[in-house]
Tab-separated table of C-alpha atoms in Angstrom:
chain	number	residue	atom	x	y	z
M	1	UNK	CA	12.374	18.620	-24.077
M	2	UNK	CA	15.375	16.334	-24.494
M	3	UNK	CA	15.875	14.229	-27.721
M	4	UNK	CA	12.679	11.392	-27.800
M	5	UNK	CA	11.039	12.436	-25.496
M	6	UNK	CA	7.311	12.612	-26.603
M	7	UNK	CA	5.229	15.780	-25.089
M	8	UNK	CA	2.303	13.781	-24.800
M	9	UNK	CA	3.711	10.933	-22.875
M	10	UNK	CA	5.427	12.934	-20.640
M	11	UNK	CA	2.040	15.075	-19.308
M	12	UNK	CA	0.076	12.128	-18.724
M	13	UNK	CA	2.770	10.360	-16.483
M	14	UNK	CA	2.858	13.751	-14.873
M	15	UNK	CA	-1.090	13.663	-14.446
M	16	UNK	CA	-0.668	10.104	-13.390
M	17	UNK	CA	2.294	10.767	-11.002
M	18	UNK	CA	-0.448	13.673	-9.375
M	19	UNK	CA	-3.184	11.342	-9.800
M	20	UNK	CA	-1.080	8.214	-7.630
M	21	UNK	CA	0.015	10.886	-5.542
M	22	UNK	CA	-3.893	11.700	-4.585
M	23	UNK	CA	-4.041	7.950	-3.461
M	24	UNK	CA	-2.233	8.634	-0.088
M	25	UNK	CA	-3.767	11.159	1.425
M	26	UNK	CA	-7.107	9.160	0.418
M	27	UNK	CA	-6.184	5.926	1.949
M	28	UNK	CA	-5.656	7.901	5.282
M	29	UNK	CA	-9.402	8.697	4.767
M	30	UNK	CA	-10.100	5.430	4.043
M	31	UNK	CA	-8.767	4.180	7.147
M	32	UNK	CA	-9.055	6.495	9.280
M	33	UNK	CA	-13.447	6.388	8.792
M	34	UNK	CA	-12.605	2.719	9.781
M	35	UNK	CA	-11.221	3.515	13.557
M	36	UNK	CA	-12.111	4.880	16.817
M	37	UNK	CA	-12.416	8.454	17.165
M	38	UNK	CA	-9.778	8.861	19.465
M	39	UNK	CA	-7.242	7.081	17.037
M	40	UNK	CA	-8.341	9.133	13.564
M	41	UNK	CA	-5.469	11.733	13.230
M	42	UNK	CA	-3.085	8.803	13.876
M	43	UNK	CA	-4.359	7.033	11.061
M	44	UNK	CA	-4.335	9.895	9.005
M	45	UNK	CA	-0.884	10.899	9.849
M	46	UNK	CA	0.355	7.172	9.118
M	47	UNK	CA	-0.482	7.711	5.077
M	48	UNK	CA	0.612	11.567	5.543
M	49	UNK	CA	3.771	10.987	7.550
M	50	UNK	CA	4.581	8.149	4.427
M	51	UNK	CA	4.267	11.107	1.946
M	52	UNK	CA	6.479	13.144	3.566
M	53	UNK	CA	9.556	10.030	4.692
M	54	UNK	CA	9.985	8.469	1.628
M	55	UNK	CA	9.623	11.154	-0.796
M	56	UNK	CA	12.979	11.950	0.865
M	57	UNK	CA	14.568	8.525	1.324
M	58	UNK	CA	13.338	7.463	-2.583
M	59	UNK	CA	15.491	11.165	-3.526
M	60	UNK	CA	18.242	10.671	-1.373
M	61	UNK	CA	18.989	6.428	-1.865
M	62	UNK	CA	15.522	4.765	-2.592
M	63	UNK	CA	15.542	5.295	-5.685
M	64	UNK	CA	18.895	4.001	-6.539
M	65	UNK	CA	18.279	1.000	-4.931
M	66	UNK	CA	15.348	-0.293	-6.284
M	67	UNK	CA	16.174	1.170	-9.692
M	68	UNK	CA	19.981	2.104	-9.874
M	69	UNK	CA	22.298	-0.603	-12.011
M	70	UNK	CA	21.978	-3.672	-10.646
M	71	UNK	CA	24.049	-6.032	-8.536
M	72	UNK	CA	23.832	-9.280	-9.220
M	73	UNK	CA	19.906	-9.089	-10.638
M	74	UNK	CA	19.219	-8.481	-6.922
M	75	UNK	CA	19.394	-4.987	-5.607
M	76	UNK	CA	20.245	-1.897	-7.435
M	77	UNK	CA	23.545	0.227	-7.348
M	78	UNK	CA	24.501	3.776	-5.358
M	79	UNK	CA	25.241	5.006	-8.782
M	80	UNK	CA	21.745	6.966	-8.945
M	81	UNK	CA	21.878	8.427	-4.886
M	82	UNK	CA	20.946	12.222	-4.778
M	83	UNK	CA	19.563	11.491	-8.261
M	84	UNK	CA	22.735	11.624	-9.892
M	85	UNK	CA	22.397	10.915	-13.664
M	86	UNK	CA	18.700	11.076	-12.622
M	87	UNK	CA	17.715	13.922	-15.634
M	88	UNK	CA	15.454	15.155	-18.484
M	89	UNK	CA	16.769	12.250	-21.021
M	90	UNK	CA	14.856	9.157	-21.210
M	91	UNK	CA	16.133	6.057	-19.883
M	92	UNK	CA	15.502	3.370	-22.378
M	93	UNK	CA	15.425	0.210	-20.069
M	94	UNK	CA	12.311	2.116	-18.306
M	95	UNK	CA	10.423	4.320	-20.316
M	96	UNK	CA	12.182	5.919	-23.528
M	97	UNK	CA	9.771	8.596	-24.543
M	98	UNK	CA	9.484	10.408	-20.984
M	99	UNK	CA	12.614	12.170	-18.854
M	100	UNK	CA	14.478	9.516	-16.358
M	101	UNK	CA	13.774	12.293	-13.415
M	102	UNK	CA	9.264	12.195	-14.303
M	103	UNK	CA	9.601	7.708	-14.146
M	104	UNK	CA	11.984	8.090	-11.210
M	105	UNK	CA	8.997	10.605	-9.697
M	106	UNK	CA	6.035	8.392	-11.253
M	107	UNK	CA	7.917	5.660	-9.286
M	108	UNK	CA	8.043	7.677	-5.900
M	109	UNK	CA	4.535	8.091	-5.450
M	110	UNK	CA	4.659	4.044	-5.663
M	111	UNK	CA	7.089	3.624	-2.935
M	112	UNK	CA	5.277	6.249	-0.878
M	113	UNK	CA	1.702	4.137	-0.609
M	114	UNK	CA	3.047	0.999	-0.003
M	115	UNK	CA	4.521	1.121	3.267
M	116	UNK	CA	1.653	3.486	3.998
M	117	UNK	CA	-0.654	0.338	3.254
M	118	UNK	CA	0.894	-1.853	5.913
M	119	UNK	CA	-0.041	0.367	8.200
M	120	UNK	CA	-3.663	-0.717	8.550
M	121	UNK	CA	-2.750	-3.345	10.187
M	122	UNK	CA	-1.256	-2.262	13.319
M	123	UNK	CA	-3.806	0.770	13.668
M	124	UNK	CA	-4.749	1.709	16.845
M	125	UNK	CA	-1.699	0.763	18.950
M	126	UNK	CA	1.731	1.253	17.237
M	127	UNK	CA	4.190	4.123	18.915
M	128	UNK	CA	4.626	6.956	16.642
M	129	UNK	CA	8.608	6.637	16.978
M	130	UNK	CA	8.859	2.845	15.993
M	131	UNK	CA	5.996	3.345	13.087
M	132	UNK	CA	8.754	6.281	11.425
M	133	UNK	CA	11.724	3.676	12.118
M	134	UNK	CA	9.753	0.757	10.689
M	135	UNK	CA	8.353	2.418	7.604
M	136	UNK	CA	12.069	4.123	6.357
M	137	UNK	CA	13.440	0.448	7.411
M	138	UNK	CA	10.801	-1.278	5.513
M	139	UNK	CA	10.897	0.802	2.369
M	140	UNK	CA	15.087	0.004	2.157
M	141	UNK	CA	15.208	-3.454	3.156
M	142	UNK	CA	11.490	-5.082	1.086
M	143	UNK	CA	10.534	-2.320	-1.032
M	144	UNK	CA	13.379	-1.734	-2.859
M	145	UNK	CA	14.647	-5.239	-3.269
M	146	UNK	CA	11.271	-6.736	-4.438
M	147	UNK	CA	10.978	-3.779	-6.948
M	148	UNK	CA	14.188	-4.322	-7.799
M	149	UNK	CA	13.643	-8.291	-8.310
M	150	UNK	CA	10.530	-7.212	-10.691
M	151	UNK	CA	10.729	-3.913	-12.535
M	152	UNK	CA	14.494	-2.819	-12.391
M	153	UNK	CA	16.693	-3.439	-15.317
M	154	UNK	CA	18.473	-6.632	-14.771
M	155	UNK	CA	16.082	-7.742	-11.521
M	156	UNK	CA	15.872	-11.196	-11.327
M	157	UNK	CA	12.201	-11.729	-11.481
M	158	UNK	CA	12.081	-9.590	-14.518
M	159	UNK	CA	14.758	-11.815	-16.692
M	160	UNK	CA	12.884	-15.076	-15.255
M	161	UNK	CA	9.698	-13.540	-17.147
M	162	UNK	CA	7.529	-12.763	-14.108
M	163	UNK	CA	4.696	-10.069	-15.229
M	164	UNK	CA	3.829	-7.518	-12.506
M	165	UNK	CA	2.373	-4.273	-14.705
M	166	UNK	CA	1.518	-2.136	-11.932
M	167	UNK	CA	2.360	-3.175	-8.863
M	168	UNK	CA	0.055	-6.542	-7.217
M	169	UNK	CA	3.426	-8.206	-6.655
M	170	UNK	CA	5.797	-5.154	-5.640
M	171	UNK	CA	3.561	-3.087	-3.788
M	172	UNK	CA	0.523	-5.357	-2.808
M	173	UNK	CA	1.656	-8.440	-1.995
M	174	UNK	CA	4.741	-6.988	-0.419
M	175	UNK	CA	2.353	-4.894	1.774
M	176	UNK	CA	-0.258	-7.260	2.506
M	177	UNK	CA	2.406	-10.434	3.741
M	178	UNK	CA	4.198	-7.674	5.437
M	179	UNK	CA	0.851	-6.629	7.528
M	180	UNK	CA	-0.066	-10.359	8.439
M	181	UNK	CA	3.075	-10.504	10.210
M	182	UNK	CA	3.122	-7.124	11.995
M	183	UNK	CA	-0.397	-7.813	12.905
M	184	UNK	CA	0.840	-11.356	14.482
M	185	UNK	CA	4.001	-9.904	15.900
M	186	UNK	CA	2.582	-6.355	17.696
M	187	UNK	CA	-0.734	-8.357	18.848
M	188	UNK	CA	-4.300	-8.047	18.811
M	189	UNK	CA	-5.359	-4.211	20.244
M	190	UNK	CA	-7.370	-4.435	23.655
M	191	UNK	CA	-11.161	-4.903	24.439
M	192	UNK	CA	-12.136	-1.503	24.939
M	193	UNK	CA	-15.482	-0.526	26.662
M	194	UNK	CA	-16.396	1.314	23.678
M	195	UNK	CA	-17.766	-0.110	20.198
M	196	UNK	CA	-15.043	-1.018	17.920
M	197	UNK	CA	-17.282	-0.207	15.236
M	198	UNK	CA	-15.544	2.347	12.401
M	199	UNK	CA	-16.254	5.996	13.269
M	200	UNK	CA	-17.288	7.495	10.191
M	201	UNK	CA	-18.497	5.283	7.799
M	202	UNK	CA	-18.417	8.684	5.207
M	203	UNK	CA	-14.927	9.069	5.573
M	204	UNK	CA	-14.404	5.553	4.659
M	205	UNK	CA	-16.594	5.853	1.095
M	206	UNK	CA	-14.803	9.571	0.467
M	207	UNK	CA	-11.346	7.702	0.473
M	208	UNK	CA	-12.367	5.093	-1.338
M	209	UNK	CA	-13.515	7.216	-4.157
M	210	UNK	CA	-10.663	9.468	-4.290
M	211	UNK	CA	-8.835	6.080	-4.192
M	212	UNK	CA	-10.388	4.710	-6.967
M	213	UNK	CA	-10.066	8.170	-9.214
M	214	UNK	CA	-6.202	7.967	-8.121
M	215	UNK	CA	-5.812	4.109	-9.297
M	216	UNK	CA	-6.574	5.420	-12.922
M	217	UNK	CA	-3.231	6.902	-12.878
M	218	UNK	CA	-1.648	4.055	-10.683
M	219	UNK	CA	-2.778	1.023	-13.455
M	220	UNK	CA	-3.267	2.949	-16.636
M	221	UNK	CA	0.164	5.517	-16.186
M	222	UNK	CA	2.423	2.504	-15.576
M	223	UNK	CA	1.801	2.072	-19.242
M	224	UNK	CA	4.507	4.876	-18.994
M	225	UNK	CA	2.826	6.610	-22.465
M	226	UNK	CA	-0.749	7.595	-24.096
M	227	UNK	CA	-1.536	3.988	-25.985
M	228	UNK	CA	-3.838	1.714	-26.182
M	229	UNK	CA	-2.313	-0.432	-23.373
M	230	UNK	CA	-3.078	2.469	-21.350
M	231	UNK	CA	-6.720	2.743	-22.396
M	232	UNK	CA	-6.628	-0.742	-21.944
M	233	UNK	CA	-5.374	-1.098	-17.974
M	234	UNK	CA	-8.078	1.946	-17.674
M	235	UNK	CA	-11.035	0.220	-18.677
M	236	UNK	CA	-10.108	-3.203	-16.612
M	237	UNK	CA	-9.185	-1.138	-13.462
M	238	UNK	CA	-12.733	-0.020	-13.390
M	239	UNK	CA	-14.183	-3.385	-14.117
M	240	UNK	CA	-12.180	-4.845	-11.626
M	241	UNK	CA	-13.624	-2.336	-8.895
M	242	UNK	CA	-16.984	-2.521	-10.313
M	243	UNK	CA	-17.381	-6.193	-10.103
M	244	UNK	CA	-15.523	-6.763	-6.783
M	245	UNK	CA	-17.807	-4.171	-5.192
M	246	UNK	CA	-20.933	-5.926	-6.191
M	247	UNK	CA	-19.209	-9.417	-5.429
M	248	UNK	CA	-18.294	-8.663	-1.695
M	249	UNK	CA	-21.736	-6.520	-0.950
M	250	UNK	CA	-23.489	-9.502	-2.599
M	251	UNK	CA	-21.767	-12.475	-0.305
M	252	UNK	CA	-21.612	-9.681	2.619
M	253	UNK	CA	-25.677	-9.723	1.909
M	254	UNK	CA	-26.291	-13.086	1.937
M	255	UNK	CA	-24.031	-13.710	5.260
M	256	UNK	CA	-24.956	-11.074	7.392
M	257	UNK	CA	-28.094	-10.043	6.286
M	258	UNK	CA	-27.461	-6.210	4.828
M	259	UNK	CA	-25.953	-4.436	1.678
M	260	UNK	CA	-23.195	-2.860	3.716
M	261	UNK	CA	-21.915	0.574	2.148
M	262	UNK	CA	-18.939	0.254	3.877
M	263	UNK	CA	-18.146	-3.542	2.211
M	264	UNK	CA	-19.231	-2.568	-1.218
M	265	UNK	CA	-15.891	0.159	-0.198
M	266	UNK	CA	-13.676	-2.466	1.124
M	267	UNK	CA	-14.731	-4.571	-1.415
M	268	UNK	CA	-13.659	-2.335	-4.593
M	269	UNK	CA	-10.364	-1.778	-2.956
M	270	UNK	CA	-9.826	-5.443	-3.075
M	271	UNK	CA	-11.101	-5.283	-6.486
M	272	UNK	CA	-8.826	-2.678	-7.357
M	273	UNK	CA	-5.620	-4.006	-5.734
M	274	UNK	CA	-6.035	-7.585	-7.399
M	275	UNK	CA	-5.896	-6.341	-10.693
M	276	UNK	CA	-3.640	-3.697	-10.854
M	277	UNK	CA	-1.077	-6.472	-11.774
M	278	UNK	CA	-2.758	-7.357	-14.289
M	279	UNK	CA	-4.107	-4.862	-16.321
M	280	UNK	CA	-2.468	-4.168	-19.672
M	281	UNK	CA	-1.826	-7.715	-19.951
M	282	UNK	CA	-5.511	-8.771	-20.155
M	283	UNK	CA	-8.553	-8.623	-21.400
M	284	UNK	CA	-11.551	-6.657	-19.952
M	285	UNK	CA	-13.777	-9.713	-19.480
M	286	UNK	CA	-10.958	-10.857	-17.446
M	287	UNK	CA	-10.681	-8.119	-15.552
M	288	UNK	CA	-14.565	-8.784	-14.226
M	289	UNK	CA	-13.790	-12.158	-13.194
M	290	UNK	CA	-10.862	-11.300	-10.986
M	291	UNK	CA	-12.978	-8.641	-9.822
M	292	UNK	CA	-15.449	-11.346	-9.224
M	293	UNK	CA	-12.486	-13.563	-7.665
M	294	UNK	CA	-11.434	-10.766	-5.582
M	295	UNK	CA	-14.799	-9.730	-3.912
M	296	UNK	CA	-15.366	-13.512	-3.114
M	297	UNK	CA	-11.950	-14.486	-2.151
M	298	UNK	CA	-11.123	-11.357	0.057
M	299	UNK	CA	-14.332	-11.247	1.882
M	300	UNK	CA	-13.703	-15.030	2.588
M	301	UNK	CA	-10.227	-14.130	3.842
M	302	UNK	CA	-11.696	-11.683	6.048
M	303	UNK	CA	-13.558	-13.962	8.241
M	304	UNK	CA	-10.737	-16.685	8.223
M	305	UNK	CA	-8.553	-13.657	9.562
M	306	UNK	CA	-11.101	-13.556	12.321
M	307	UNK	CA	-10.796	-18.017	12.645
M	308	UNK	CA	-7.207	-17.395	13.348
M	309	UNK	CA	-7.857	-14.777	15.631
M	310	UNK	CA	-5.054	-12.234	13.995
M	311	UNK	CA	-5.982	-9.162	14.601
M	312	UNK	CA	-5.380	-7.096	11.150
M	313	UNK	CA	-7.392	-4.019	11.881
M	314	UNK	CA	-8.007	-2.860	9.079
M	315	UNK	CA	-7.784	-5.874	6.938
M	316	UNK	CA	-4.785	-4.983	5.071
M	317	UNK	CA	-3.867	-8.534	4.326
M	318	UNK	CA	-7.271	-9.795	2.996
M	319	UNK	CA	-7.757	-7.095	0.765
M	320	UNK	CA	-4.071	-6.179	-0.748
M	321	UNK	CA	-2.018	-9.554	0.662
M	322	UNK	CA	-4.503	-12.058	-0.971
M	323	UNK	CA	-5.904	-9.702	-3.706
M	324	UNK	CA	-2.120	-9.422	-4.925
M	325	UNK	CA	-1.835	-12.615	-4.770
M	326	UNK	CA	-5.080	-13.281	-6.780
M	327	UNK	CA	-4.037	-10.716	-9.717
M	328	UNK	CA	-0.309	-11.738	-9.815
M	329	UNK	CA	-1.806	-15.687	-10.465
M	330	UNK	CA	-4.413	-14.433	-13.241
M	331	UNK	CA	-1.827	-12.939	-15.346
M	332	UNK	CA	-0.940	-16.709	-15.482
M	333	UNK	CA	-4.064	-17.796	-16.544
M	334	UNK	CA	-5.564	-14.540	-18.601
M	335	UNK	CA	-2.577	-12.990	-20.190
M	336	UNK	CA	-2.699	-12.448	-23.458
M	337	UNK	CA	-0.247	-10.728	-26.392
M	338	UNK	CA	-3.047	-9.812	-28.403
M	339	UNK	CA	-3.638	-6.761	-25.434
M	340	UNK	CA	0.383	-5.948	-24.808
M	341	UNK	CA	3.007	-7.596	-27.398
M	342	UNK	CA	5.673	-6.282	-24.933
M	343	UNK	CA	3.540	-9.149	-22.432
M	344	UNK	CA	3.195	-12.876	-22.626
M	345	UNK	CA	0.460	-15.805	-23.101
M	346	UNK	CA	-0.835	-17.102	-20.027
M	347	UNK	CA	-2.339	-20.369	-19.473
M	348	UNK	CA	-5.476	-19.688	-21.715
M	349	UNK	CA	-3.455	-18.481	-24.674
M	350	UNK	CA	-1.812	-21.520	-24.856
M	351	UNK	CA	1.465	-21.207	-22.687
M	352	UNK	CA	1.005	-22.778	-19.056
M	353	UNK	CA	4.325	-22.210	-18.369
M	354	UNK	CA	3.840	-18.026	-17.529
M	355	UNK	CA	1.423	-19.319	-14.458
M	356	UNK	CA	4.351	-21.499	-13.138
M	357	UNK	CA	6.419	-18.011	-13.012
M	358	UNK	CA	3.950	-16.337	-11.517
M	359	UNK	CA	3.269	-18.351	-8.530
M	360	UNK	CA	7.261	-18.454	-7.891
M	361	UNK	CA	7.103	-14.940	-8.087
M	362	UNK	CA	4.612	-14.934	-5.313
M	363	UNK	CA	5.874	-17.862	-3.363
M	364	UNK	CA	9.264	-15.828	-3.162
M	365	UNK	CA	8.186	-12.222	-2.487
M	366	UNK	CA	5.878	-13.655	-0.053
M	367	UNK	CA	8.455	-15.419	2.041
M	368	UNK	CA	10.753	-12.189	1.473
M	369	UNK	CA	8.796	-10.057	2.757
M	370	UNK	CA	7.284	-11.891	5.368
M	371	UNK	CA	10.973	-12.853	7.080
M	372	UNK	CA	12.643	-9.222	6.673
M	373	UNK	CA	9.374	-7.537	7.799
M	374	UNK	CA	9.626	-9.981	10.900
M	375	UNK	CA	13.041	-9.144	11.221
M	376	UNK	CA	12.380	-5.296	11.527
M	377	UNK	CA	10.143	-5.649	13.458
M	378	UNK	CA	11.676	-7.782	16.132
M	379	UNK	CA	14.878	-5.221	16.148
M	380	UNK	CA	12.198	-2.016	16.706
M	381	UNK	CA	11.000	-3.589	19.689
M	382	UNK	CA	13.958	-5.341	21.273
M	383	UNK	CA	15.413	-1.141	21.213
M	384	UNK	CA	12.233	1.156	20.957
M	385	UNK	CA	9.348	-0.703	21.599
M	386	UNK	CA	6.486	-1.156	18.923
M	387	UNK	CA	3.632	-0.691	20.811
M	388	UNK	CA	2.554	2.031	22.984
M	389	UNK	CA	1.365	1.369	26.870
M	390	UNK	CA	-2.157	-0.231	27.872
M	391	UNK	CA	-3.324	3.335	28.887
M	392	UNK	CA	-1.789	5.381	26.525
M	393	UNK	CA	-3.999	3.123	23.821
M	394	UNK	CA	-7.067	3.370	26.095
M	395	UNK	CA	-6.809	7.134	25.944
M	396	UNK	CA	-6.056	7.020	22.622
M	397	UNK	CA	-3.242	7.717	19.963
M	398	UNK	CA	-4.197	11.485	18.888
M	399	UNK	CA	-3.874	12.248	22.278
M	400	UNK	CA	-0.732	10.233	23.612
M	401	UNK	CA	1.459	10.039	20.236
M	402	UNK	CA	0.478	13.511	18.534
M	403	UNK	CA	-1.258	15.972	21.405
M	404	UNK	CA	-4.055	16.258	19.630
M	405	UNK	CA	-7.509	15.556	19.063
M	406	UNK	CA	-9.591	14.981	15.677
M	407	UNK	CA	-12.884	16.166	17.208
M	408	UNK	CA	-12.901	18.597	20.520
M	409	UNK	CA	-16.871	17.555	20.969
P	1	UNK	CA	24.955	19.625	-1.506
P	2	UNK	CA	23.594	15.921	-1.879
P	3	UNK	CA	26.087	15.190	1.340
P	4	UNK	CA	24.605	17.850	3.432
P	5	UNK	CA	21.083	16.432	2.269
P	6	UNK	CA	22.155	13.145	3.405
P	7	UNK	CA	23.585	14.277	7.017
P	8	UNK	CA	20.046	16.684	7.047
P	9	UNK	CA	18.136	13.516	6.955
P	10	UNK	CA	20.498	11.589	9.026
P	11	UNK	CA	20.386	14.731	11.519
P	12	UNK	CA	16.442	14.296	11.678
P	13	UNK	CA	16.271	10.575	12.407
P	14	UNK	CA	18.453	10.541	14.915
P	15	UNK	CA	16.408	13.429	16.807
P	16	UNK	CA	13.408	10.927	16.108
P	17	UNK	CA	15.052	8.687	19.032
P	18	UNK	CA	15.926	11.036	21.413
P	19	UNK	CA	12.333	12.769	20.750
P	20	UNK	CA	9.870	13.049	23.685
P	21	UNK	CA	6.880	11.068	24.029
P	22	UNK	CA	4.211	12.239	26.350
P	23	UNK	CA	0.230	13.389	26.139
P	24	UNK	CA	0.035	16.586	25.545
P	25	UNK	CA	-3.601	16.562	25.016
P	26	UNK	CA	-6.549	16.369	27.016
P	27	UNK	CA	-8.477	12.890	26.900
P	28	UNK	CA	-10.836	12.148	24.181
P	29	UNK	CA	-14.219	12.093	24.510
P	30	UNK	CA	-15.344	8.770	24.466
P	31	UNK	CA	-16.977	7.139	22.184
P	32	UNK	CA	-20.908	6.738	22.786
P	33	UNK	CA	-21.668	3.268	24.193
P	34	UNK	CA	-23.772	2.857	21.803
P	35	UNK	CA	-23.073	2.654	18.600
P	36	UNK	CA	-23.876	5.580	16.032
P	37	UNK	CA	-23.369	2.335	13.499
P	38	UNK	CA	-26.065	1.189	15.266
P	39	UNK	CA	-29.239	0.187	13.507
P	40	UNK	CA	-32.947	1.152	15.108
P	41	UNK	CA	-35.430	-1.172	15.361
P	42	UNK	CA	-37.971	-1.268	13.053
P	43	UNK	CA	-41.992	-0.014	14.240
């Protein structure tokens, strides 16, 4: 091992790396229970696919950009593309106990989910070709800006003071704004004459537990060491999840009637995704009440999804748009030094000013990412068209996009 | 190397737009009208 680097750091970021990489994979799962049967190895290969793409556009440029020297506090440089100076000695201004080349691979599996989140919400009726364009377009022009802005050296998010520890700005509020507007722009998918009802509701629970095992490394490996900030995002990751499940099966119960298995699923996703920013800056009490927050909130956002009659398939923005948004504002108000020195004070600890940088890191993003994702989008379909034709998604997209079915009975 | 990585990737996104698109597949079997969500009635 090169000079500082600490053996025991470095194998938990790799577990952790494996661990975030397991998330993918799982969300296809996750999503895929949640569609038609005739649309399940699209949905699949849309968190698959994203494993594949940006693993090769994070080595190749990605990784420079959202990470490399910056310009100007808002992108980074082409001094890292290929992963030049990308090796086994730690990079101080990121992690200084494990190699550069492990954080620059921690950070892949990052950039890999996020677009692959997005993608929920145009299920069911985006053409294969403009889905690849969009996601390696997506994961240049908002993904590596906004991770730039936040966790790169010299971002200008991160010298303003605005705490993201694992993600709820970068890749969850990024993701969710960017699904509102794809839902919008590509349109709701058509009445069918079958039940829109998910397909397997099994699937669905399977990816959400392999998503939830996966989110240990996610949360508690972006402490980027074995401490007890690490222990500490660990513990609140699973209160978060814990809480947010009970929350949205307990409102879902009361509104409709029955403990659904399938909300108490969507419901620790939510969980999950509104604290990951928070965790190792706060306590685990706080961690159950933005659980708490989050299986409220989200399930509320659901059915006001529905009131505005945007048709977000897979509810991409209500879980990871507003449950980003959620976590990224309770740092503000939970934050505390006594859990991560390296942190601040939020509003509770006596320093309101941390929740004022917070919400202008999510008033920002959220715009960002909203306008470029429009942007993209509009270009894809002026030249290849997002959306596939009326009967291609009647038949289906296993059969028209891939030539292949999930199930031959 | 890293340039002929670069013009590899380049090389397979371009072929992305000049790829075919047509079924391939015979239809699905559709979904039963009813749901298997659905929940019986209770005796």
């Amino acid at each position: 091992l090169a000079e500082g680097v600490s053996a025991v750091d470095t194998a938990w970021v790799l577990v952790s790396a494996a661990l975030v990489m397991l998330m993918t994979p799982a969300l296809g799962f996750f999503y895929a229970g949640l569609v038609r049967r005739k649309n399940v190895l699209a949905t699949i290969m849309h968190s698959f696919f994203m494993l594949c793409l940006i693993t090769v556009q994070w080595m190749l440029f990605g990784y420079s950009l959202a990470f490399g020297p910056s310009v100007g506090g808002l992108i980074g440089g082409l001094d890292w593309v290929g992963l030049r100076g990308v090796g086994m000695a730690p990079n101080a201004d990121y992690a200084a106990t494990i190699p550069h080349q492990l954080f620059m691979f921690f950070q892949m599996m990052f950039a890999v989910i996020t677009p692959a989140l997005i993608t929920g919400a145009f299920a069911e009726r985006k053409r294969f070709k403009a889905f690849a364009f969009f996601s390696i377009l997506w994961a240049t022009l908002v993904y590596a800006p906004v991770a730039h802005w936040v966790w790169g050296a010299g971002g200008w998010l991160k010298a303003l003071g605005a705490l993201d520890f694992a993600g709820g700005i970068v890749v969850h509020l990024t993701a969710g704004m960017s699904a509102l507007v794809a839902a919008m722009v590509i349109g709701k998918r058509l009445k069918a004459d079958e039940p829109m009802d998910p397909h397997d509701a099994t699937m669905t629970i399977l990816g959400t537990g392999l998503l939830w095992f996966g989110w240990f490394g996610f949360n508690a490996g972006s402490a980027l060491a074995v401490n007890n900030v690490a222990l500490s995002a660990m513990v609140a990751t699973n209160a978060s999840a814990a809480m947010a499940a009970l929350a949205w099966m307990t409102v879902g119960w009361l509104h409709k009637g029955s403990p659904s298995t399938i909300g108490s699923a969507i419901g620790a996703v939510a969980g999950l995704a509104a604290v990951t920013p928070a965790v190792g800056y706060i306590e685990p009490s706080a961690a159950l009440l933005i659980g708490l927050a989050a299986g409220v909130v989200c399930y509320g956002a659901v059915q006001l999804k529905g009131f505005f009659g945007v048709d977000d398939a897979l509810d991409v923005w209500a879980c990871h748009g507003v449950g980003g948004l959620l976590g990224t504002i309770a740092i503000g108000i939970f934050a505390t030094k006594g859990v991560n020195p390296a942190g601040a004070d939020g509003l509770l600890y006596g320093n309101p000013a941390q929740l004022g940088i917070q919400v202008l890191a999510v008033l920002v993003v959220s715009a960002y990412a909203l306008g470029v994702t429009w942007v993209i989008l509009k270009v894809i379909d002026a030249t290849l068209g997002l959306r596939v034709r009326e009967d291609e998604e009647r038949l289906g997209l296993d059969a028209t996009q891939h030539g292949e079915l999930a199930y031959q009975h | 190397v890293l340039e002929v990585a670069l013009l590899s990737f380049a090389a397979i996104l371009v072929a992305w737009v000049f790829a075919p698109e047509a079924p391939r597949a015979a239809a699905p079997a559709p979904q039963p009208k009813i749901s298997a969500n659905a929940v019986p009635a209770r005796a």
